[in-house]
Coordinates of C-alpha atoms in Angstrom, one line a residue:
Chain A
X1 CA 71.7 9.7 206.2
X2 CA 72.2 6.5 204.2
X3 CA 68.5 5.6 203.8
X4 CA 69.2 3.3 201.0
X5 CA 70.8 0.5 203.1
X6 CA 68.3 0.6 206.0
X7 CA 65.7 -2.1 206.3
X8 CA 62.2 -0.9 205.4
X9 CA 59.3 -2.0 207.6
X10 CA 55.9 -1.6 206.1
X11 CA 53.1 -0.9 208.6
X12 CA 49.7 -1.8 207.4
X13 CA 46.4 -1.5 209.2
X14 CA 43.1 0.2 209.4
X15 CA 42.5 3.8 208.2
X16 CA 40.3 4.0 211.3
X17 CA 41.1 2.1 214.4
X18 CA 40.4 2.1 218.1
X19 CA 42.6 3.8 220.7
X20 CA 44.4 0.6 221.7
X21 CA 45.4 -0.2 218.1
X22 CA 46.5 3.4 217.5
X23 CA 48.7 3.3 220.6
X24 CA 50.2 0.0 219.4
X25 CA 50.8 1.6 216.0
X26 CA 52.5 4.6 217.7
X27 CA 54.8 2.3 219.7
X28 CA 55.6 0.2 216.6
X29 CA 56.6 3.5 214.8
X30 CA 58.8 4.6 217.6
X31 CA 60.6 1.2 217.7
X32 CA 61.1 1.2 213.9
X33 CA 62.8 4.6 214.1
X34 CA 64.9 3.6 217.2
X35 CA 66.1 0.6 215.3
X36 CA 67.2 2.8 212.3
X37 CA 64.6 1.2 210.0
X38 CA 62.6 3.2 207.5
X39 CA 58.8 3.1 207.9
X40 CA 56.7 2.5 204.8
X41 CA 52.9 2.8 204.9
X42 CA 49.9 3.9 202.9
X43 CA 50.4 7.5 204.1
X44 CA 46.9 8.2 205.3
X45 CA 45.0 8.0 208.7
X46 CA 44.4 5.6 211.5
X47 CA 47.2 3.0 212.0
X48 CA 49.2 4.7 209.2
X49 CA 49.1 8.1 210.9
X50 CA 49.9 6.8 214.4
X51 CA 52.8 4.7 213.3
X52 CA 54.3 7.6 211.3
X53 CA 53.8 9.9 214.2
X54 CA 55.7 7.5 216.4
X55 CA 58.5 7.2 213.9
X56 CA 58.9 10.9 213.6
X57 CA 58.9 11.4 217.4
X58 CA 62.1 9.3 217.3
X59 CA 63.6 11.1 214.3
X60 CA 62.9 8.2 211.8
X61 CA 62.2 8.4 208.1
X62 CA 58.6 7.8 206.8
X63 CA 57.5 7.0 203.3
X64 CA 53.8 7.1 202.4
X65 CA 52.6 5.4 199.2
X66 CA 49.4 7.3 198.5
X67 CA 46.2 6.3 196.6
X68 CA 45.6 9.8 195.2
X69 CA 47.5 11.8 192.7
X70 CA 48.7 14.6 195.0
X71 CA 51.2 14.5 197.8
X72 CA 49.0 16.8 200.0
X73 CA 46.9 13.8 201.0
X74 CA 49.6 12.4 203.2
X75 CA 49.3 12.7 206.9
X76 CA 51.6 15.3 208.6
X77 CA 54.2 12.7 209.7
X78 CA 55.1 11.5 206.2
X79 CA 58.5 12.7 205.1
X80 CA 58.4 11.2 201.6
X81 CA 54.9 11.1 200.2
X82 CA 54.6 9.2 196.9
X83 CA 51.5 9.8 194.9
X84 CA 50.2 7.0 192.6
X85 CA 46.8 8.0 191.4
X86 CA 45.9 4.3 191.5
X87 CA 43.5 4.2 194.5
X88 CA 43.5 1.0 196.4
X89 CA 45.5 -0.7 193.6
X90 CA 48.5 1.0 195.3
X91 CA 48.3 -1.4 198.1
X92 CA 50.5 -3.8 196.1
X93 CA 53.1 -1.0 195.9
X94 CA 53.1 -0.5 199.7
X95 CA 54.1 -4.1 200.0
X96 CA 56.5 -4.1 197.1
X97 CA 58.4 -1.3 198.8
X98 CA 58.7 -3.0 202.2
X99 CA 61.2 -5.7 203.2
X100 CA 58.9 -7.0 206.0
X101 CA 55.4 -6.0 207.1
X102 CA 53.7 -5.4 210.5
X103 CA 49.9 -5.7 210.3
X104 CA 47.9 -4.0 213.0
X105 CA 44.2 -4.6 213.1
X106 CA 42.8 -3.6 209.8
X107 CA 39.9 -4.5 207.4
X108 CA 39.9 -5.8 203.8
X109 CA 42.5 -3.3 202.6
X110 CA 44.9 -4.7 205.1
X111 CA 43.9 -8.2 204.1
X112 CA 44.9 -7.3 200.5
X113 CA 48.3 -6.2 201.7
X114 CA 48.8 -9.3 203.8
X115 CA 47.9 -11.4 200.7
X116 CA 50.3 -9.4 198.5
X117 CA 53.0 -9.8 201.2
X118 CA 52.6 -13.6 201.0
X119 CA 52.6 -13.5 197.1
X120 CA 55.8 -11.5 197.2
X121 CA 57.4 -13.7 199.8
X122 CA 57.7 -11.0 202.4
X123 CA 57.6 -11.8 206.1
X124 CA 54.5 -10.6 207.9
X125 CA 54.1 -10.0 211.6
X126 CA 50.5 -9.5 212.8
X127 CA 49.1 -7.8 215.9
X128 CA 45.4 -8.3 216.4
X129 CA 44.9 -8.7 212.6
X130 CA 43.6 -11.3 210.2
X131 CA 44.5 -14.8 211.1
X132 CA 46.0 -15.9 207.8
X133 CA 48.4 -18.8 207.3
X134 CA 51.8 -17.3 207.0
X135 CA 51.3 -14.4 209.3
X136 CA 53.5 -14.6 212.4
X137 CA 51.5 -13.5 215.5
X138 CA 52.9 -11.0 217.9
X139 CA 51.3 -9.7 221.1
X140 CA 53.0 -6.4 221.5
X141 CA 54.7 -3.7 219.6
X142 CA 58.1 -4.8 221.0
X143 CA 57.6 -8.4 220.0
X144 CA 56.4 -7.3 216.5
X145 CA 59.4 -5.1 215.8
X146 CA 61.8 -7.7 217.2
X147 CA 60.3 -10.3 214.9
X148 CA 60.4 -7.9 212.0
X149 CA 64.1 -7.2 212.5
X150 CA 65.2 -10.8 212.9
Chain B
X1 CA 26.1 -9.2 170.6
X2 CA 25.4 -6.6 173.3
X3 CA 28.2 -7.4 175.6
X4 CA 28.0 -4.1 177.4
X5 CA 24.8 -4.8 179.3
X6 CA 25.6 -8.4 180.3
X7 CA 26.6 -9.1 183.9
X8 CA 30.3 -9.8 184.3
X9 CA 31.3 -12.7 186.6
X10 CA 34.9 -12.7 187.7
X11 CA 36.4 -16.2 188.2
X12 CA 39.4 -16.2 190.5
X13 CA 41.5 -19.1 191.7
X14 CA 44.7 -20.9 191.6
X15 CA 47.0 -20.8 188.5
X16 CA 47.6 -24.4 189.3
X17 CA 44.9 -26.5 190.9
X18 CA 43.9 -30.2 191.2
X19 CA 41.7 -32.0 188.8
X20 CA 38.5 -31.5 190.9
X21 CA 39.0 -27.8 191.2
X22 CA 39.6 -27.6 187.4
X23 CA 36.5 -29.5 186.7
X24 CA 34.5 -27.2 189.0
X25 CA 36.0 -24.2 187.2
X26 CA 35.1 -25.7 183.8
X27 CA 31.5 -26.1 185.0
X28 CA 31.3 -22.6 186.4
X29 CA 32.6 -21.3 183.0
X30 CA 29.9 -23.3 181.1
X31 CA 27.2 -22.0 183.4
X32 CA 28.4 -18.4 183.1
X33 CA 28.1 -18.6 179.3
X34 CA 24.8 -20.4 179.4
X35 CA 23.4 -17.6 181.5
X36 CA 24.6 -15.0 179.0
X37 CA 27.1 -13.5 181.5
X38 CA 30.6 -12.4 180.5
X39 CA 33.5 -14.2 182.2
X40 CA 36.3 -12.1 183.5
X41 CA 39.5 -13.6 184.9
X42 CA 43.3 -13.2 185.1
X43 CA 43.7 -14.8 181.7
X44 CA 46.3 -17.4 182.6
X45 CA 46.4 -21.1 183.6
X46 CA 44.7 -23.4 186.1
X47 CA 41.3 -22.2 187.3
X48 CA 41.4 -19.3 184.8
X49 CA 42.1 -21.6 181.9
X50 CA 39.4 -24.2 182.8
X51 CA 36.7 -21.6 183.4
X52 CA 37.5 -19.9 180.2
X53 CA 37.4 -23.2 178.3
X54 CA 34.1 -24.0 179.8
X55 CA 32.7 -20.6 178.8
X56 CA 34.0 -20.9 175.2
X57 CA 32.4 -24.4 174.9
X58 CA 29.1 -22.7 175.4
X59 CA 29.9 -19.8 173.1
X60 CA 30.4 -17.2 175.9
X61 CA 32.6 -14.2 175.9
X62 CA 35.8 -14.3 178.0
X63 CA 38.0 -11.3 179.1
X64 CA 41.5 -11.9 180.5
X65 CA 43.2 -9.1 182.5
X66 CA 46.9 -10.1 182.2
X67 CA 49.9 -9.4 184.3
X68 CA 52.3 -9.1 181.4
X69 CA 52.6 -6.5 178.7
X70 CA 51.7 -8.7 175.8
X71 CA 48.4 -10.3 174.8
X72 CA 50.1 -13.5 173.8
X73 CA 50.3 -14.6 177.4
X74 CA 46.6 -15.3 177.5
X75 CA 45.3 -18.9 177.6
X76 CA 43.7 -20.0 174.3
X77 CA 40.2 -19.5 175.6
X78 CA 40.4 -15.8 176.2
X79 CA 38.6 -13.7 173.6
X80 CA 39.6 -10.3 174.9
X81 CA 43.1 -10.3 176.4
X82 CA 44.0 -7.1 178.1
X83 CA 47.7 -6.6 178.8
X84 CA 48.5 -4.4 181.9
X85 CA 52.3 -4.9 182.4
X86 CA 51.6 -4.5 186.1
X87 CA 52.3 -8.1 187.4
X88 CA 50.2 -9.1 190.4
X89 CA 49.2 -5.5 190.9
X90 CA 46.7 -6.2 188.1
X91 CA 44.6 -8.4 190.5
X92 CA 42.8 -5.2 191.6
X93 CA 41.8 -4.7 188.0
X94 CA 40.4 -8.2 187.6
X95 CA 38.1 -7.4 190.5
X96 CA 37.3 -3.8 189.3
X97 CA 36.1 -5.2 186.0
X98 CA 33.8 -7.8 187.5
X99 CA 30.3 -7.3 188.9
X100 CA 30.5 -10.4 191.2
X101 CA 33.2 -12.9 191.9
X102 CA 33.4 -16.7 192.1
X103 CA 36.5 -17.9 193.9
X104 CA 37.6 -21.5 193.4
X105 CA 40.5 -22.9 195.5
X106 CA 43.4 -20.5 195.1
X107 CA 46.4 -19.3 197.1
X108 CA 47.5 -15.8 198.2
X109 CA 46.8 -14.2 194.8
X110 CA 43.2 -15.3 195.1
X111 CA 43.1 -14.0 198.6
X112 CA 44.2 -10.6 197.4
X113 CA 41.4 -10.6 194.9
X114 CA 38.9 -11.7 197.6
X115 CA 40.1 -8.8 199.7
X116 CA 39.8 -6.3 196.8
X117 CA 36.3 -7.7 196.1
X118 CA 35.4 -6.8 199.7
X119 CA 37.0 -3.4 199.5
X120 CA 35.1 -2.6 196.4
X121 CA 31.8 -4.0 197.8
X122 CA 31.5 -6.8 195.2
X123 CA 29.6 -10.0 196.1
X124 CA 31.9 -13.0 196.4
X125 CA 30.9 -16.6 196.1
X126 CA 33.5 -19.2 197.3
X127 CA 34.0 -22.8 196.4
X128 CA 36.6 -24.6 198.5
X129 CA 38.5 -21.3 198.9
X130 CA 39.7 -19.0 201.7
X131 CA 37.2 -18.8 204.6
X132 CA 36.9 -15.0 204.9
X133 CA 34.1 -13.1 206.4
X134 CA 32.0 -11.8 203.6
X135 CA 32.5 -14.7 201.2
X136 CA 29.3 -16.6 200.5
X137 CA 30.0 -20.4 200.5
X138 CA 28.8 -22.6 197.7
X139 CA 29.2 -26.3 197.4
X140 CA 28.9 -26.7 193.6
X141 CA 29.4 -24.9 190.4
X142 CA 25.6 -24.7 190.0
X143 CA 25.0 -23.2 193.4
X144 CA 27.9 -20.7 192.9
X145 CA 26.6 -19.4 189.6
X146 CA 23.0 -19.3 190.9
X147 CA 24.2 -17.2 193.9
X148 CA 26.3 -15.0 191.6
X149 CA 23.4 -14.2 189.4
X150 CA 20.9 -13.4 192.2
Chain C
X1 CA 33.4 -14.2 166.5
X2 CA 37.1 -14.9 166.8
X3 CA 38.1 -11.5 168.2
X4 CA 41.4 -12.8 169.5
X5 CA 43.1 -13.1 166.1
X6 CA 41.9 -9.8 164.7
X7 CA 44.3 -6.9 164.5
X8 CA 43.6 -4.2 167.0
X9 CA 43.8 -0.6 165.9
X10 CA 44.1 2.0 168.7
X11 CA 42.4 5.3 167.9
X12 CA 43.9 8.2 170.0
X13 CA 42.9 11.8 169.9
X14 CA 41.3 14.7 171.7
X15 CA 38.5 14.2 174.2
X16 CA 37.1 17.4 172.6
X17 CA 37.7 18.1 168.9
X18 CA 36.1 20.1 166.1
X19 CA 33.5 18.8 163.7
X20 CA 36.0 17.9 161.0
X21 CA 38.2 15.8 163.3
X22 CA 35.1 14.1 164.7
X23 CA 34.0 13.3 161.2
X24 CA 37.4 11.9 160.4
X25 CA 37.3 9.8 163.5
X26 CA 33.9 8.5 162.6
X27 CA 35.1 7.4 159.2
X28 CA 38.2 5.8 160.7
X29 CA 36.0 3.8 163.0
X30 CA 33.8 2.7 160.1
X31 CA 36.8 1.5 158.1
X32 CA 38.3 -0.3 161.1
X33 CA 35.1 -2.3 161.5
X34 CA 34.7 -2.9 157.7
X35 CA 38.2 -4.4 157.7
X36 CA 37.4 -6.7 160.6
X37 CA 39.8 -5.0 162.9
X38 CA 39.0 -4.3 166.6
X39 CA 39.0 -0.7 167.7
X40 CA 40.8 0.1 171.0
X41 CA 40.6 3.6 172.6
X42 CA 40.4 5.4 175.8
X43 CA 36.6 5.0 175.9
X44 CA 35.5 8.5 176.5
X45 CA 34.4 11.5 174.5
X46 CA 35.5 13.4 171.4
X47 CA 37.6 11.4 168.9
X48 CA 37.1 8.3 171.0
X49 CA 33.4 8.6 171.0
X50 CA 33.1 9.3 167.2
X51 CA 35.5 6.5 166.2
X52 CA 33.6 4.0 168.4
X53 CA 30.3 5.2 166.9
X54 CA 31.6 4.7 163.4
X55 CA 32.9 1.2 164.3
X56 CA 29.5 0.2 165.9
X57 CA 27.6 1.5 162.8
X58 CA 29.5 -1.2 160.8
X59 CA 29.1 -3.9 163.5
X60 CA 32.7 -3.8 164.7
X61 CA 34.0 -4.5 168.2
X62 CA 35.1 -1.7 170.4
X63 CA 37.3 -1.8 173.6
X64 CA 37.6 1.2 175.9
X65 CA 40.4 1.4 178.4
X66 CA 39.0 3.8 180.9
X67 CA 40.8 6.1 183.4
X68 CA 38.1 5.7 186.1
X69 CA 37.2 2.8 188.3
X70 CA 33.8 2.1 186.9
X71 CA 32.7 0.9 183.5
X72 CA 29.8 3.3 183.4
X73 CA 32.1 6.1 182.3
X74 CA 32.5 4.6 178.8
X75 CA 30.8 6.2 175.9
X76 CA 27.7 4.4 174.6
X77 CA 29.6 2.8 171.7
X78 CA 32.0 0.9 173.7
X79 CA 31.3 -2.9 173.8
X80 CA 34.1 -3.8 176.2
X81 CA 34.8 -1.1 178.8
X82 CA 37.8 -1.9 180.9
X83 CA 38.1 0.2 184.1
X84 CA 41.6 0.9 185.4
X85 CA 41.2 3.5 188.2
X86 CA 44.6 4.9 187.1
X87 CA 43.6 8.2 185.5
X88 CA 45.8 9.4 182.7
X89 CA 48.3 6.7 183.7
X90 CA 46.1 4.4 181.7
X91 CA 47.2 6.0 178.5
X92 CA 50.1 3.5 178.5
X93 CA 47.6 0.6 178.6
X94 CA 45.6 2.0 175.6
X95 CA 48.8 1.7 173.6
X96 CA 49.9 -1.6 175.1
X97 CA 46.6 -3.1 173.9
X98 CA 46.8 -1.9 170.3
X99 CA 48.8 -3.4 167.5
X100 CA 49.0 -0.1 165.6
X101 CA 47.7 3.4 166.4
X102 CA 45.9 6.1 164.5
X103 CA 46.2 9.5 166.1
X104 CA 43.7 12.2 165.1
X105 CA 44.2 15.7 166.4
X106 CA 44.7 15.7 170.1
X107 CA 46.5 17.5 172.9
X108 CA 49.1 16.4 175.4
X109 CA 47.3 13.2 176.4
X110 CA 47.5 12.1 172.7
X111 CA 51.1 13.1 172.7
X112 CA 51.8 10.8 175.7
X113 CA 50.2 8.0 173.7
X114 CA 52.2 8.7 170.6
X115 CA 55.3 8.7 172.8
X116 CA 54.3 5.4 174.4
X117 CA 53.6 4.0 170.9
X118 CA 57.2 4.8 169.9
X119 CA 58.6 3.4 173.1
X120 CA 56.7 0.2 172.5
X121 CA 57.6 0.0 168.9
X122 CA 54.1 0.3 167.6
X123 CA 53.4 1.8 164.2
X124 CA 51.6 5.2 164.4
X125 CA 49.6 6.9 161.7
X126 CA 48.8 10.5 162.3
X127 CA 46.0 12.7 160.8
X128 CA 46.3 16.4 161.7
X129 CA 48.1 15.5 165.0
X130 CA 51.5 16.1 166.6
X131 CA 54.4 16.2 164.1
X132 CA 56.7 13.7 165.9
X133 CA 59.5 11.8 164.2
X134 CA 58.2 8.3 163.7
X135 CA 54.6 9.2 163.1
X136 CA 53.5 8.4 159.5
X137 CA 51.3 11.1 158.1
X138 CA 48.0 10.4 156.5
X139 CA 45.6 12.9 154.9
X140 CA 42.4 11.0 155.1
X141 CA 40.6 8.3 157.1
X142 CA 41.0 5.9 154.1
X143 CA 44.7 6.5 153.9
X144 CA 45.2 6.2 157.6
X145 CA 43.4 2.8 157.9
X146 CA 45.1 1.5 154.8
X147 CA 48.5 2.4 156.3
X148 CA 47.5 0.9 159.6
X149 CA 46.5 -2.4 158.0
X150 CA 49.7 -2.7 155.9
Chain D
X1 CA 65.6 17.2 207.5
X2 CA 62.2 18.5 206.5
X3 CA 62.0 16.9 203.1
X4 CA 58.2 17.2 202.9
X5 CA 58.3 21.0 202.4
X6 CA 61.1 21.1 199.8
X7 CA 60.3 21.6 196.2
X8 CA 60.7 18.5 194.1
X9 CA 62.4 18.8 190.7
X10 CA 62.0 15.9 188.4
X11 CA 64.9 15.3 186.0
X12 CA 63.9 13.4 182.9
X13 CA 66.1 12.3 180.0
X14 CA 67.7 9.5 178.2
X15 CA 68.8 6.3 179.9
X16 CA 71.8 6.6 177.6
X17 CA 73.2 10.0 176.6
X18 CA 76.4 11.5 175.3
X19 CA 79.1 13.0 177.5
X20 CA 77.9 16.5 177.2
X21 CA 74.3 15.7 178.2
X22 CA 75.6 13.6 181.1
X23 CA 77.7 16.6 182.3
X24 CA 74.7 18.9 182.1
X25 CA 72.7 16.4 184.1
X26 CA 75.4 16.2 186.7
X27 CA 75.4 20.0 187.0
X28 CA 71.6 20.2 187.2
X29 CA 71.7 17.6 190.0
X30 CA 74.3 19.6 191.9
X31 CA 72.3 22.8 191.6
X32 CA 69.1 21.1 192.7
X33 CA 70.8 20.0 195.9
X34 CA 72.5 23.3 196.5
X35 CA 69.1 24.9 196.3
X36 CA 67.7 22.5 198.9
X37 CA 65.3 21.0 196.4
X38 CA 64.6 17.2 196.2
X39 CA 65.6 15.4 193.0
X40 CA 63.0 13.0 191.5
X41 CA 63.8 10.8 188.6
X42 CA 63.3 7.4 187.0
X43 CA 66.1 6.0 189.1
X44 CA 68.1 4.3 186.3
X45 CA 71.0 5.1 184.1
X46 CA 72.2 7.9 181.8
X47 CA 70.7 11.3 182.6
X48 CA 69.0 9.9 185.7
X49 CA 72.3 8.5 187.1
X50 CA 74.3 11.6 186.4
X51 CA 71.8 14.0 187.9
X52 CA 71.5 11.8 191.0
X53 CA 75.2 11.7 191.3
X54 CA 75.4 15.4 191.1
X55 CA 72.8 15.8 193.8
X56 CA 74.5 13.4 196.1
X57 CA 77.8 15.2 195.7
X58 CA 76.1 18.2 197.3
X59 CA 74.3 16.2 199.9
X60 CA 70.8 16.4 198.4
X61 CA 68.0 13.9 198.6
X62 CA 67.2 11.7 195.5
X63 CA 64.0 9.8 194.8
X64 CA 63.9 7.2 192.0
X65 CA 60.6 5.9 190.7
X66 CA 61.6 2.6 189.2
X67 CA 60.0 0.5 186.5
X68 CA 60.8 -2.8 188.0
X69 CA 59.5 -4.5 191.2
X70 CA 62.7 -4.4 193.2
X71 CA 64.6 -1.5 194.7
X72 CA 68.0 -3.0 193.7
X73 CA 67.5 -1.7 190.2
X74 CA 68.1 1.9 191.3
X75 CA 71.4 3.5 190.5
X76 CA 73.8 4.0 193.4
X77 CA 72.9 7.6 193.9
X78 CA 69.3 7.1 194.7
X79 CA 68.4 7.5 198.4
X80 CA 64.8 6.5 198.1
X81 CA 64.1 4.0 195.4
X82 CA 60.4 3.3 194.9
X83 CA 59.6 0.1 193.0
X84 CA 56.4 0.1 190.9
X85 CA 56.5 -3.1 188.8
X86 CA 54.8 -1.1 186.1
X87 CA 57.5 -0.8 183.5
X88 CA 57.4 2.4 181.4
X89 CA 53.9 3.0 182.7
X90 CA 55.6 4.4 185.7
X91 CA 56.7 7.5 183.7
X92 CA 53.4 9.0 184.7
X93 CA 54.3 8.6 188.4
X94 CA 57.7 10.3 187.9
X95 CA 55.9 13.3 186.7
X96 CA 53.1 13.1 189.3
X97 CA 55.7 13.2 192.1
X98 CA 57.5 16.3 190.7
X99 CA 56.5 19.9 191.2
X100 CA 58.5 21.0 188.1
X101 CA 60.5 19.1 185.4
X102 CA 63.8 19.6 183.8
X103 CA 64.1 17.5 180.6
X104 CA 67.6 16.9 179.2
X105 CA 68.0 15.2 175.8
X106 CA 66.0 12.0 175.8
X107 CA 64.0 9.9 173.4
X108 CA 60.4 8.8 173.4
X109 CA 60.3 7.9 177.1
X110 CA 61.2 11.4 177.9
X111 CA 58.6 12.6 175.4
X112 CA 56.0 10.7 177.3
X113 CA 57.1 12.4 180.5
X114 CA 57.0 15.8 178.9
X115 CA 53.5 15.1 177.7
X116 CA 52.3 13.9 181.1
X117 CA 53.9 17.1 182.6
X118 CA 51.8 19.2 180.3
X119 CA 48.7 17.1 181.0
X120 CA 49.2 17.6 184.8
X121 CA 50.0 21.3 184.4
X122 CA 53.6 21.0 185.6
X123 CA 56.2 23.6 184.4
X124 CA 58.8 21.9 182.1
X125 CA 62.2 23.3 181.4
X126 CA 64.0 21.7 178.5
X127 CA 67.8 21.5 177.6
X128 CA 68.5 20.1 174.2
X129 CA 65.3 18.0 174.3
X130 CA 62.1 17.7 172.4
X131 CA 60.8 21.0 171.0
X132 CA 57.2 20.8 172.3
X133 CA 54.8 23.7 172.8
X134 CA 54.8 24.4 176.5
X135 CA 58.4 23.4 177.2
X136 CA 60.5 26.4 178.3
X137 CA 63.9 26.3 176.7
X138 CA 67.1 26.7 178.7
X139 CA 70.7 26.7 177.4
X140 CA 72.5 25.7 180.5
X141 CA 72.1 23.8 183.8
X142 CA 72.2 27.1 185.7
X143 CA 69.4 28.6 183.6
X144 CA 67.3 25.5 183.8
X145 CA 67.5 25.2 187.6
X146 CA 66.9 29.0 187.9
X147 CA 63.8 28.7 185.7
X148 CA 62.6 25.6 187.7
X149 CA 62.8 27.4 191.0
X150 CA 61.0 30.5 189.9

């Protein structure tokens, strides 16, 4: 149970997403847990929920950095909800608490996290997300997690 | 001196920028002040400094939302420095305190502000900056400020 | 209009307060403005509202560091509302943006600001407020502002 | 490993403290873990370090909400370091992420957390700390943890 030394992979993406993206997020979560990495995300719905669910299916640990001021907002697959009471401003903290990021789909909130990732010099793998210089493209959950763990 | 009712235009862009971008930022600052708008920015160097200098040349008011925990970090053209002690996380507050944004050049920090602008539903005018869906392109300081004030 | 060089006096105190405290806050605000200092506060009701009203009566400048994410929450006497979207967490920023503090009455929110003032090494004058080591007691608005400006 | 449903006890207190306080903090940490509660703290030295060390001796889980922007700042007994990059402003988040607080000794930083605890309606048990209305006094680690778990 030495969580401290495990790599943390942040999964960022849309709070609502289509079935294909959600399936990808689920697979990414599974692979994160199988590789003994810790999943960090924004703790809410959509890509965050599916990735957390995948990680928990494989017995992984999930951390959710929440916008609200109560832990109850977290989706059911978050082990360690962290309330911030900062709204979207907390996006910077999701990134700050990840060693590497996997972006799946996503709208402007995800873009803010990609941007913070670049500001903070974190490696970012993208699946069907914003095409931003510095984001490494992956075409599958497997490829994304492989690239994240390199 | 009724600052409260004046529109606030956020100027976002690189902390270091080339001469042409700095000149554009200066002109944008001048025009903001001439139009009785309040200039909001991150309070530091580069585009932020030049825009603030332009605004002060025309007697405008300038607000700088700073990353550090002391007001002394602000460039000399900031009337109202606001310390946050939050580092880059403060980018969200620069956007939150602007009614409309003008992005000039800029790197990933600027991209995070553009993203937050979109998240918060603010109008964003861009001059030579990130080509992101939702950013309205302008080719000159005049056009940018005209579009911002519309 | 050189606001930058003026001393900033933070006025902290209850969002609801009795008539005597509100009158004291009003007088403190007037004296802050008469002495060319800038008033900083949390921007809302009670002591914050009365102090801001006093400052505006004398033509002073008032800055309100708000808990919410919109400037509209500020009381009508705030010239420069700053939205933070951080709720009570913004109390630390009220203190960070003041050179010296005057505490009037107040509950636990005020206590958090007194504590932050001590953490940050700011001088704190208290009128009818928490009796905390490090808070300098004053018995009137005049004495408080005199002590603050020393 | 269902951390989500466990009560979270925040331990707040001085970053430097005398031997007696550190021993009390260690015992509090042990008792928190023995009672299957999760320990939340500021993640640094002094009372925070000793309490975390006690909790880890008994196999508990420890969360550290850090002031800096890197997880490496956490003391060696923190399982889940959370970086905030907000400095002392993060004190509000330590409280927000605790269900109940135990304050041991401490200076003004601890006072700010006690104040936030009261603002947020959290129960606060105090051992040799600030004598503030609303803080329930305990004379030993055992009594404090008993009161916290009630």
